[in-house]
Coordinates of C-alpha atoms in Angstrom, one line a residue:
M1 CA -19.8 -69.0 35.5
S2 CA -21.7 -68.3 38.6
G3 CA -18.6 -68.4 40.4
V4 CA -16.7 -66.1 38.5
L5 CA -19.4 -63.2 38.7
T6 CA -19.1 -64.1 42.6
S7 CA -15.5 -63.9 42.7
F8 CA -15.7 -60.7 40.8
Y9 CA -18.4 -59.2 43.1
D10 CA -16.2 -60.1 46.2
Y11 CA -13.3 -58.5 44.3
L12 CA -15.2 -55.2 43.6
A13 CA -16.7 -54.8 47.6
S14 CA -13.1 -55.7 48.8
L15 CA -11.7 -52.9 46.7
G16 CA -14.5 -50.4 47.2
Q17 CA -13.8 -51.1 50.9
Y18 CA -10.1 -50.4 50.8
C19 CA -10.4 -47.3 49.0
G20 CA -13.3 -45.6 51.5
R21 CA -11.1 -46.9 54.6
Y22 CA -7.6 -45.0 52.8
T23 CA -9.6 -42.0 51.5
Y24 CA -11.2 -41.5 55.3
L25 CA -7.4 -41.9 56.7
L26 CA -6.2 -39.9 54.3
F27 CA -8.8 -36.5 54.8
K28 CA -8.2 -37.1 58.6
G29 CA -4.7 -37.0 58.6
L30 CA -4.8 -33.6 56.3
F31 CA -7.4 -32.2 59.0
T32 CA -5.2 -32.7 61.8
I33 CA -2.2 -31.1 59.9
I34 CA -4.3 -27.6 58.8
K35 CA -6.4 -28.3 62.4
K36 CA -3.7 -26.4 64.2
P37 CA -2.8 -23.2 62.2
I38 CA -6.6 -22.8 61.7
V39 CA -7.2 -22.6 65.4
F40 CA -3.9 -20.6 66.1
M41 CA -5.4 -18.1 63.6
F42 CA -9.0 -17.3 64.4
A43 CA -7.2 -17.5 68.2
A44 CA -5.3 -14.3 67.2
F45 CA -8.1 -12.9 65.5
A46 CA -10.5 -13.3 68.2
S47 CA -7.8 -11.5 70.8
L48 CA -7.2 -8.6 68.2
Y49 CA -10.7 -8.0 68.0
R50 CA -11.7 -8.1 71.7
G51 CA -8.6 -5.6 72.0
T52 CA -9.6 -3.5 69.3
A53 CA -13.0 -3.4 70.2
G54 CA -12.6 -2.9 73.7
L55 CA -10.7 0.1 73.1
V56 CA -12.9 1.5 70.7
F57 CA -15.8 0.6 72.8
R58 CA -14.3 2.2 75.6
T59 CA -13.0 5.4 73.8
F60 CA -16.2 5.9 72.2
K61 CA -18.1 5.6 75.3
A62 CA -16.0 8.3 77.0
V63 CA -16.1 10.7 74.5
L64 CA -20.2 10.1 74.4
S65 CA -20.3 10.8 77.9
E66 CA -18.1 13.8 77.6
T67 CA -20.5 15.4 75.0
K68 CA -23.7 15.1 76.8
L69 CA -21.9 16.4 79.7
F70 CA -20.5 19.5 77.6
V71 CA -24.1 19.8 75.8
K72 CA -26.1 19.8 79.1
E73 CA -23.1 22.6 80.3
V74 CA -23.6 24.9 77.5
K75 CA -27.2 24.5 77.8
D76 CA -27.0 25.7 81.8
T77 CA -24.0 28.2 80.9
S78 CA -26.0 29.7 77.8
E79 CA -28.4 31.8 80.5
R80 CA -25.4 32.7 82.4
I81 CA -23.3 34.1 79.1
K82 CA -26.6 36.3 77.8
N83 CA -27.2 37.9 81.4
D84 CA -23.4 38.8 81.7
I85 CA -23.4 40.3 78.1
I86 CA -26.7 42.4 79.1
A87 CA -24.9 43.6 82.0
N88 CA -21.6 44.7 80.4
P89 CA -22.3 44.8 77.0
K90 CA -18.4 45.9 76.3
K91 CA -16.9 42.9 77.3
A92 CA -19.3 40.5 75.5
P93 CA -16.3 39.4 73.3
S94 CA -14.0 38.6 76.0
I95 CA -16.6 36.8 78.1
I96 CA -17.6 35.0 75.3
W97 CA -13.9 34.1 74.5
G98 CA -13.6 33.2 78.4
Y99 CA -16.3 30.7 78.6
I100 CA -15.0 28.9 75.1
L101 CA -11.3 28.3 76.7
K102 CA -12.9 27.3 79.7
A103 CA -15.0 24.6 77.8
I104 CA -11.6 23.7 75.6
I105 CA -9.8 23.1 78.7
R106 CA -12.2 21.1 80.6
H107 CA -13.9 19.2 77.7
R108 CA -10.4 18.9 75.8
V109 CA -11.3 15.2 75.6
V110 CA -14.1 15.8 73.2
F111 CA -12.9 18.5 71.6
K112 CA -9.5 16.0 70.7
Y113 CA -11.9 13.2 69.7
F114 CA -13.4 15.7 66.6
L115 CA -10.4 17.4 65.4
N116 CA -8.9 13.9 65.2
L117 CA -12.2 12.9 63.2
I118 CA -12.9 16.0 61.1
L119 CA -9.4 17.6 60.1
P120 CA -8.3 14.5 58.1
I121 CA -11.8 14.7 56.5
L122 CA -11.2 18.5 55.6
G123 CA -7.8 17.4 54.3
L124 CA -9.1 15.1 52.0
L125 CA -11.6 17.7 50.7
L126 CA -9.2 20.3 50.1
L127 CA -6.6 17.6 48.2
I128 CA -9.9 16.5 46.0
Y129 CA -10.6 20.3 45.3
T130 CA -6.9 21.6 44.9
I131 CA -6.8 18.2 42.0
N132 CA -10.1 19.1 40.2
H133 CA -8.9 22.7 40.1
W134 CA -5.5 22.1 38.5
N135 CA -7.0 19.6 36.3
R136 CA -9.5 21.9 34.7
S137 CA -6.7 24.9 34.8
I138 CA -3.9 25.3 32.2
F139 CA -0.8 27.4 31.4
A140 CA -1.5 29.4 28.2
L141 CA -0.2 32.8 26.6
E142 CA -2.0 35.6 26.3
I143 CA -1.9 37.4 23.2
N144 CA -2.1 41.4 23.7
I145 CA -2.1 43.5 20.6
N146 CA -2.3 47.9 21.3
G147 CA -3.9 46.7 24.9
E148 CA -6.7 44.6 23.8
T149 CA -6.9 40.7 24.7
I150 CA -6.9 38.9 21.4
G151 CA -7.2 35.4 23.3
Y152 CA -5.4 32.8 24.8
V153 CA -3.4 29.8 23.0
S154 CA -1.2 27.1 23.9
A155 CA 1.7 28.3 21.5
E156 CA 2.7 31.1 19.5
S157 CA 2.2 28.9 16.2
V158 CA -1.4 29.1 16.7
F159 CA -1.3 33.0 16.4
V160 CA 0.8 32.6 13.2
E161 CA -1.6 30.2 12.0
A162 CA -4.4 32.3 12.8
R163 CA -2.7 35.7 11.2
D164 CA -2.4 33.6 7.8
I165 CA -6.1 32.6 7.9
A166 CA -6.6 36.3 8.4
K167 CA -4.4 37.2 5.6
D168 CA -5.9 34.9 3.2
R169 CA -9.5 35.9 4.0
L170 CA -8.7 39.8 3.4
G171 CA -6.7 38.6 0.3
I172 CA -3.5 40.1 1.2
S173 CA -1.6 36.9 0.6
S174 CA -2.9 36.8 -3.0
G175 CA -1.9 41.0 -3.5
F176 CA -5.8 41.8 -4.7
S177 CA -6.9 43.4 -1.2
A178 CA -7.3 47.2 -1.0
M179 CA -7.5 47.5 2.7
S180 CA -5.3 48.7 5.5
T181 CA -3.8 45.9 7.2
T182 CA -1.6 47.9 9.9
Q183 CA -3.6 46.6 12.7
L184 CA -3.1 42.8 11.3
L185 CA 0.5 43.4 11.5
D186 CA 0.8 44.8 14.6
A187 CA 3.2 42.7 16.6
P188 CA 1.5 40.8 19.6
V189 CA 2.6 40.7 23.3
Y190 CA 2.8 37.0 25.1
S191 CA 2.3 37.0 28.4
L192 CA 1.7 33.4 30.7
S193 CA -1.4 32.8 32.1
L194 CA -3.4 30.5 34.1
I195 CA -6.5 29.7 32.7
K196 CA -9.4 27.4 32.5
I197 CA -9.3 24.7 29.7
N198 CA -12.4 26.3 27.9
Q199 CA -10.7 29.5 27.8
L200 CA -8.1 28.4 25.1
T201 CA -9.2 29.9 21.6
D202 CA -8.4 28.4 18.5
A203 CA -7.0 29.8 15.4
D204 CA -9.9 30.5 13.2
T205 CA -11.5 32.3 16.6
I206 CA -8.1 34.5 16.6
A207 CA -8.8 34.9 12.8
D208 CA -12.2 36.2 13.4
K209 CA -11.0 39.2 15.6
L210 CA -8.1 39.7 14.2
I211 CA -10.6 40.8 10.7
E212 CA -12.7 42.5 13.1
R213 CA -9.8 44.9 14.5
S214 CA -8.6 45.0 10.5
A215 CA -11.4 45.6 8.3
S216 CA -14.7 47.7 9.0
N217 CA -16.8 45.7 6.0
I218 CA -16.9 42.3 6.9
T219 CA -19.6 40.0 7.3
N220 CA -20.2 36.0 8.6
A221 CA -19.9 34.2 4.9
C222 CA -18.3 30.4 4.1
G223 CA -14.9 30.6 2.9
I224 CA -13.9 27.9 -0.2
Y225 CA -10.4 26.7 -0.1
I226 CA -8.9 24.4 -2.6
N227 CA -6.1 22.5 -1.4
D228 CA -5.8 24.5 1.8
E229 CA -5.3 27.7 -0.4
F230 CA -7.9 30.2 0.1
L231 CA -10.0 30.8 -3.1
C232 CA -13.2 32.9 -2.2
A233 CA -16.2 33.1 -0.1
V234 CA -19.6 32.9 -0.6
K235 CA -22.4 34.5 1.8
N236 CA -24.4 31.1 1.8
E237 CA -22.7 27.6 2.1
T238 CA -25.6 25.7 0.9
D239 CA -25.1 27.6 -2.8
A240 CA -21.6 27.2 -2.9
K241 CA -21.8 23.1 -2.1
R242 CA -24.4 22.8 -4.8
V243 CA -22.0 24.3 -7.4
F244 CA -19.7 21.9 -6.7
D245 CA -21.9 19.3 -6.5
S246 CA -23.5 20.4 -10.0
L247 CA -19.6 19.6 -11.7
L248 CA -20.3 15.8 -10.5
A249 CA -23.5 15.5 -11.2
P250 CA -23.2 14.6 -14.8
Y251 CA -20.8 11.6 -13.8
E252 CA -23.0 10.2 -10.7
E253 CA -26.2 10.3 -13.4
S254 CA -24.6 8.6 -15.9
G255 CA -24.6 5.8 -13.3
E256 CA -21.4 4.0 -15.0
Y257 CA -19.1 4.9 -11.8
D258 CA -19.2 3.5 -8.1
V259 CA -17.4 6.4 -7.0
V260 CA -17.1 10.0 -8.1
S261 CA -15.2 12.8 -5.8
F262 CA -12.9 15.8 -6.7
V263 CA -9.0 15.0 -6.9
E264 CA -8.6 18.5 -5.0
K265 CA -9.7 18.6 -1.4
I266 CA -12.3 20.9 -1.1
D267 CA -12.8 22.4 2.5
Y268 CA -15.7 25.0 3.5
V269 CA -14.7 27.4 6.6
Q270 CA -17.4 29.4 8.3
G271 CA -15.9 33.0 9.3
L272 CA -15.8 36.6 8.9
Y273 CA -14.4 37.8 5.6
P274 CA -14.3 41.0 4.1
D275 CA -17.4 41.8 1.7
T276 CA -15.5 43.2 -1.0
E277 CA -15.6 42.3 -4.7
D278 CA -12.5 40.9 -4.9
I279 CA -13.3 37.9 -2.1
M280 CA -16.8 37.8 -2.0
W281 CA -18.4 35.9 -4.8
D282 CA -21.8 34.7 -5.8
A283 CA -22.8 30.9 -7.2
A284 CA -22.2 32.0 -10.8
R285 CA -18.8 33.9 -10.6
L286 CA -17.4 30.7 -8.2
K287 CA -19.1 27.9 -11.1
E288 CA -17.1 30.1 -13.9
K289 CA -14.2 29.8 -11.9
L290 CA -14.1 26.4 -11.3
Q291 CA -15.1 25.4 -15.0
S292 CA -11.7 27.6 -16.3
K293 CA -8.8 25.9 -17.5
K294 CA -5.5 26.0 -14.7
Q295 CA -2.9 25.2 -17.5
E296 CA -3.5 25.1 -21.4
S297 CA -2.1 22.4 -23.3
L298 CA 1.4 23.1 -24.0
Y299 CA 3.1 21.6 -27.5
Y300 CA 6.3 22.0 -28.4
K301 CA 8.0 22.0 -32.1
I302 CA 10.9 19.4 -32.5
E303 CA 14.5 21.1 -33.4
E304 CA 17.7 19.2 -34.8
G305 CA 19.3 17.1 -32.5
D306 CA 15.9 16.8 -30.0
L307 CA 15.4 13.0 -28.5
V308 CA 12.0 12.2 -26.2
S309 CA 14.7 11.9 -23.2
T310 CA 16.2 15.3 -24.2
I311 CA 12.7 17.1 -24.9
A312 CA 11.4 15.5 -21.4
S313 CA 14.5 17.3 -19.7
K314 CA 13.6 20.8 -21.0
F315 CA 10.0 20.7 -19.7
G316 CA 10.7 18.7 -16.2
V317 CA 8.9 15.7 -17.4
T318 CA 9.7 12.4 -17.9
S319 CA 10.4 10.7 -21.0
S320 CA 7.3 8.2 -20.3
Q321 CA 4.7 11.2 -20.0
I322 CA 5.9 12.1 -23.5
R323 CA 5.0 8.8 -24.8
R324 CA 1.7 8.6 -23.3
L325 CA 0.9 11.9 -24.5
N326 CA 1.9 11.3 -28.0
P327 CA 1.0 7.4 -28.6
N328 CA 1.6 7.5 -32.5
L329 CA 5.1 9.1 -32.0
D330 CA 8.0 7.4 -34.0
E331 CA 10.8 8.0 -31.7
K332 CA 13.4 7.0 -34.6
R333 CA 11.9 9.2 -36.8
L334 CA 11.3 12.5 -35.5
R335 CA 11.1 15.0 -37.8
I336 CA 12.3 18.9 -37.1
G337 CA 9.1 21.2 -37.3
Q338 CA 6.8 18.4 -35.8
E339 CA 4.6 19.2 -32.9
I340 CA 4.5 17.0 -29.7
L341 CA 2.1 17.5 -27.0
V342 CA 4.3 18.1 -23.7
S343 CA 1.7 18.6 -21.0
E344 CA -2.1 18.5 -21.8
E345 CA -4.3 21.1 -20.0
V346 CA -5.3 20.9 -16.6
P347 CA -8.9 22.2 -15.6
F348 CA -9.0 24.4 -12.6
I349 CA -10.6 21.6 -10.5
R350 CA -10.7 17.7 -11.6
V351 CA -13.6 15.5 -11.1
K352 CA -11.8 11.7 -10.1
T353 CA -14.2 8.7 -10.8
A354 CA -13.5 5.1 -10.1
K355 CA -15.5 1.9 -11.2
I356 CA -15.1 -2.1 -10.8
K357 CA -14.3 -3.8 -14.3
V358 CA -14.2 -7.5 -14.4
T359 CA -12.4 -9.2 -17.5
T360 CA -11.7 -12.3 -18.6
E361 CA -8.2 -13.3 -19.7
V362 CA -6.3 -16.3 -21.2
L363 CA -4.1 -18.5 -18.3
P364 CA -1.5 -19.8 -20.7
Y365 CA -0.8 -23.4 -20.7
K366 CA 2.9 -24.9 -20.1
T367 CA 4.8 -27.3 -22.2
V368 CA 5.9 -30.3 -20.8
E369 CA 8.9 -32.3 -22.3
V370 CA 8.7 -36.1 -21.6
L371 CA 12.2 -37.7 -22.5
T372 CA 12.0 -41.0 -24.6
D373 CA 14.4 -43.2 -26.6
A374 CA 11.9 -44.1 -29.0
Y375 CA 13.2 -40.8 -30.8
Y376 CA 16.2 -39.8 -32.0
Q377 CA 17.8 -36.5 -30.4
G378 CA 16.6 -33.5 -32.1
T379 CA 13.3 -34.9 -33.0
K380 CA 10.2 -33.4 -31.0
K381 CA 6.5 -35.1 -31.0
T382 CA 3.4 -33.4 -29.6
I383 CA 1.7 -36.1 -28.1
R384 CA -1.0 -34.0 -26.4
E385 CA -2.3 -30.5 -27.4
G386 CA -2.2 -27.4 -24.9
V387 CA -5.4 -25.7 -23.6
N388 CA -5.5 -22.1 -22.7
G389 CA -7.2 -21.3 -19.3
T390 CA -9.2 -18.8 -18.4
Q391 CA -8.9 -16.3 -15.3
Q392 CA -11.5 -13.8 -13.9
V393 CA -9.6 -10.4 -13.2
T394 CA -11.5 -7.7 -11.1
S395 CA -9.7 -4.5 -10.9
L396 CA -10.6 -0.5 -10.1
V397 CA -10.0 1.5 -12.6
T398 CA -9.7 5.0 -11.9
Y399 CA -10.3 8.0 -14.4
I400 CA -9.7 11.9 -14.1
N401 CA -12.3 13.8 -16.3
G402 CA -13.1 10.5 -18.2
T403 CA -9.8 9.7 -18.9
E404 CA -8.3 6.3 -17.8
Y405 CA -5.6 7.2 -15.1
S406 CA -4.6 4.1 -13.1
T407 CA -5.9 0.4 -12.6
E408 CA -5.2 -1.7 -9.5
E409 CA -6.0 -5.2 -9.2
I410 CA -8.3 -6.3 -6.3
S411 CA -8.7 -9.9 -7.2
R412 CA -7.8 -12.9 -9.6
V413 CA -10.3 -16.1 -9.9
T414 CA -9.2 -19.0 -12.0
I415 CA -12.2 -20.1 -14.1
K416 CA -10.9 -22.7 -15.9
E417 CA -7.1 -24.5 -15.3
P418 CA -5.2 -24.7 -18.4
V419 CA -4.4 -28.1 -20.0
D420 CA -0.5 -29.0 -20.3
K421 CA 1.2 -29.4 -23.5
R422 CA 2.9 -32.8 -23.5
V423 CA 5.7 -33.1 -26.0
Q424 CA 8.2 -36.2 -26.5
V425 CA 11.8 -35.6 -26.8
G426 CA 13.8 -38.4 -28.4
T427 CA 17.2 -39.0 -26.5
K428 CA 18.1 -41.7 -28.8
K429 CA 21.8 -41.3 -30.2
Y430 CA 22.7 -41.7 -34.0
S431 CA 24.7 -44.7 -34.8
G432 CA 28.3 -43.2 -36.7
S433 CA 28.3 -40.2 -34.5
S434 CA 31.8 -40.6 -32.8
P435 CA 34.5 -38.7 -34.6
S436 CA 37.0 -40.0 -37.3
S437 CA 40.5 -40.1 -37.0
G438 CA 40.9 -38.7 -40.1
G439 CA 42.3 -41.6 -41.8
G440 CA 39.2 -43.3 -42.7
K441 CA 37.8 -43.9 -46.4
P442 CA 34.6 -42.0 -46.6
T443 CA 31.1 -43.5 -47.4
K444 CA 30.5 -43.9 -51.0
Y445 CA 27.2 -42.3 -52.3
T446 CA 25.0 -45.5 -53.2
G447 CA 22.6 -43.0 -55.4
A448 CA 19.5 -43.4 -53.1
K449 CA 17.1 -40.8 -52.1
L450 CA 18.5 -38.2 -49.7
T451 CA 17.3 -37.6 -46.3
W452 CA 15.0 -34.5 -46.0
P453 CA 17.5 -32.3 -44.1
V454 CA 15.2 -30.3 -41.5
I455 CA 12.9 -31.9 -39.0
G456 CA 9.6 -30.1 -39.0
A457 CA 10.1 -27.8 -41.8
Y458 CA 8.6 -29.2 -45.3
S459 CA 8.3 -25.9 -47.5
I460 CA 10.5 -24.3 -50.4
S461 CA 10.4 -20.5 -50.0
S462 CA 13.0 -20.3 -53.0
G463 CA 13.9 -23.2 -55.3
Y464 CA 17.0 -23.5 -57.6
G465 CA 17.2 -21.5 -60.6
Y466 CA 17.6 -17.9 -61.6
R467 CA 16.1 -15.5 -59.0
N468 CA 16.2 -11.6 -59.5
R469 CA 18.7 -11.8 -62.6
A470 CA 20.7 -14.2 -60.4
M471 CA 21.1 -17.5 -60.1
H472 CA 19.8 -19.4 -56.9
R473 CA 21.9 -22.6 -56.6
G474 CA 20.3 -24.4 -54.2
V475 CA 16.7 -24.7 -52.4
D476 CA 15.2 -22.7 -49.4
I477 CA 13.5 -24.6 -46.9
V478 CA 11.1 -23.2 -44.1
A479 CA 8.4 -24.3 -42.0
S480 CA 4.8 -23.6 -43.4
G481 CA 3.0 -21.7 -40.5
G482 CA 5.3 -20.9 -38.1
S483 CA 8.9 -20.0 -37.4
S484 CA 11.7 -21.9 -38.7
K485 CA 14.3 -20.8 -35.8
G486 CA 15.8 -23.5 -34.1
K487 CA 14.5 -26.4 -36.5
V488 CA 17.0 -29.7 -36.1
I489 CA 19.0 -29.5 -39.5
V490 CA 20.2 -33.3 -40.3
A491 CA 23.2 -35.1 -42.3
A492 CA 21.2 -35.8 -45.8
A493 CA 23.5 -39.1 -46.1
S494 CA 26.2 -40.6 -44.0
G495 CA 29.6 -38.9 -45.1
T496 CA 32.5 -37.0 -43.5
V497 CA 32.1 -33.4 -42.4
T498 CA 34.6 -31.2 -44.4
K499 CA 33.6 -27.6 -43.6
A500 CA 32.0 -26.4 -40.5
T501 CA 32.8 -22.9 -40.3
Y502 CA 31.7 -19.5 -41.0
H503 CA 31.5 -17.8 -44.4
S504 CA 30.1 -14.3 -45.3
S505 CA 27.2 -14.9 -47.8
W506 CA 26.5 -18.5 -46.2
G507 CA 26.7 -17.3 -42.4
Y508 CA 27.5 -20.7 -40.0
Y509 CA 27.5 -23.4 -42.7
V510 CA 28.3 -27.1 -42.8
M511 CA 29.7 -29.6 -46.2
I512 CA 29.6 -33.3 -45.9
D513 CA 31.2 -35.6 -48.4
H514 CA 29.5 -38.7 -49.2
G515 CA 31.7 -40.1 -51.7
N516 CA 31.2 -41.0 -55.2
G517 CA 31.6 -37.4 -56.1
L518 CA 28.3 -36.1 -54.3
Q519 CA 28.8 -33.7 -51.6
T520 CA 25.8 -31.2 -49.8
L521 CA 25.6 -27.7 -48.3
Y522 CA 23.8 -26.4 -45.1
A523 CA 24.2 -22.8 -44.7
H524 CA 22.6 -20.1 -42.3
C525 CA 22.8 -22.1 -39.5
L526 CA 22.0 -20.4 -35.8
K527 CA 25.2 -19.1 -34.1
G528 CA 26.0 -21.6 -32.2
S529 CA 24.3 -24.5 -33.3
L530 CA 27.0 -26.5 -34.8
M531 CA 27.3 -29.9 -33.7
V532 CA 30.0 -31.2 -35.8
R533 CA 33.7 -30.5 -36.8
P534 CA 35.8 -31.1 -39.8
G535 CA 36.6 -34.8 -40.2
Q536 CA 34.3 -36.3 -38.0
R537 CA 31.9 -39.3 -39.7
V538 CA 28.2 -38.8 -39.5
S539 CA 25.3 -41.0 -40.5
A540 CA 22.1 -40.2 -42.7
G541 CA 19.6 -37.9 -40.2
Q542 CA 21.9 -37.3 -37.6
A543 CA 21.7 -34.0 -36.2
I544 CA 24.3 -32.0 -37.5
A545 CA 23.0 -27.9 -36.8
R546 CA 19.9 -25.8 -36.2
V547 CA 18.0 -23.5 -38.6
G548 CA 19.2 -19.8 -38.4
S549 CA 19.6 -16.5 -40.3
T550 CA 23.3 -15.6 -40.5
G551 CA 24.9 -14.3 -43.1
N552 CA 23.4 -13.2 -46.4
S553 CA 20.1 -14.1 -45.1
S554 CA 16.6 -12.1 -44.7
G555 CA 15.1 -14.6 -42.6
Y556 CA 15.0 -18.0 -40.9
H557 CA 15.8 -21.0 -43.4
L558 CA 17.9 -24.1 -44.3
H559 CA 19.9 -22.8 -47.7
F560 CA 20.6 -26.3 -48.7
E561 CA 23.0 -27.3 -52.0
V562 CA 24.2 -30.9 -53.7
W563 CA 27.2 -30.6 -55.5
R564 CA 28.0 -33.4 -57.9
N565 CA 31.8 -33.6 -58.9
G566 CA 32.4 -30.1 -58.1
A567 CA 29.5 -28.4 -59.8
R568 CA 26.1 -27.6 -58.0
V569 CA 22.7 -29.1 -59.1
N570 CA 19.3 -29.0 -58.4
P571 CA 18.6 -30.7 -55.1
L572 CA 15.2 -31.4 -55.5
P573 CA 15.7 -34.7 -57.6
Y574 CA 18.4 -36.1 -55.2
L575 CA 15.4 -35.3 -52.6
G576 CA 13.0 -37.4 -54.3
R577 CA 10.8 -33.9 -55.3

């Protein structure tokens, strides 16, 4: 064991030495490759630095030396200039200008250096100022009416909007203003102007100025707009809001609703308004108006030939709206002179409320059919009853003035899954169901009890005998507690089909000859359900049709008859009843 460990240790040691040696060689090779470019790059940078730095330092040194000399000469010359000006004051400008020219010519290196330094800085400052100036400026239309500047707008449409606002406030658009509007309707003169952005005027401000020019008796008030249409002005905005809040209060205080608001859009606009009776309202008048009706209920008296669709067309509404407003209306029995509601009353302002509603709904089970050869065709047997599930449905229900308007489903959660109903469906074929060649001898009736002719229907709704003073020559078989429609009809005994057709009274029917003078008849079969044809031999219990209500029938049932030697007899003894 120790020998194995020693060998393994030696192997690891050799591997480590091998890796270390080749790693060293790898990095050494890489360094050799990149060393020359790096050395060349540093050398080039150093050379460039030395050349540039030398030039810069030499230039700076020369300029500094020249500047010192220039300053010294200015000090020395200032006294001389002063004396020359005192001696000859009239020549002061030329004296000063002469010295300046001498200084520029003699010390041009200094001036050139400072010009090269200062001019770019001045250019940059000028560029910054220009950009900043134009960023805060804009071209706009100056509006001038009769020599007076009204304001500046970005487009002509702003003034048109302002004039419409002014008309609303003055009551011109509604037709009840008695004020002169000559100045308001004066055509403006537009001119292009460069202005600061903060000089732009909005439509409301221009509207105030137009009102100031057009009316003398004006005041600052709160305008009430409903769906963007001017209603009135109230001097105190708080009073106006209190009126609207009072209409919502009953719904909010009930605690029944999660959301309470108005259907219409309400806007409060501060501005100048004429202080007249038509336009300036108090809170009481505003509340009275809001509680009034915009439209009364509209009723219509039905005339000859009217239909719901034609009535709806007359009033420009939909047929579904007529039905919603008249839930008890019988469209098939419209009476002349009968009044129906075509349009319900509409309050001046409507309150919209909404609340979250949680309901439980039934989740119906499904029926699963399982094929089995344990039963004959047409036979069904329930092996497990279905159980409905439940779902919790959360909806947002919206009401308008307390009447339900719409329901929007928010979520649906299954609380209990349904259990499928399982039904076994027979697939076993009846013996002797193949068609006969027509030359075979009919099966003899043995006198045994007949097979019950309907699977799943065992009640008799009408027996053999007189019914309403007429002889009922058969029995009517139905399913108790459910629909008989589609139940399987089977042959009561073996025999040969003699009729499989339609009759005005029996509807679709089948007649079978069992031999020995016995025949059976199966009437009112479901349309398209006949499974046999004349000449075909059938066995007892073989499916031949399904229960229907064709012919002279008042409901789904099987009319079953037994014929004996050409005469119809009571079927019940043959069925063992």
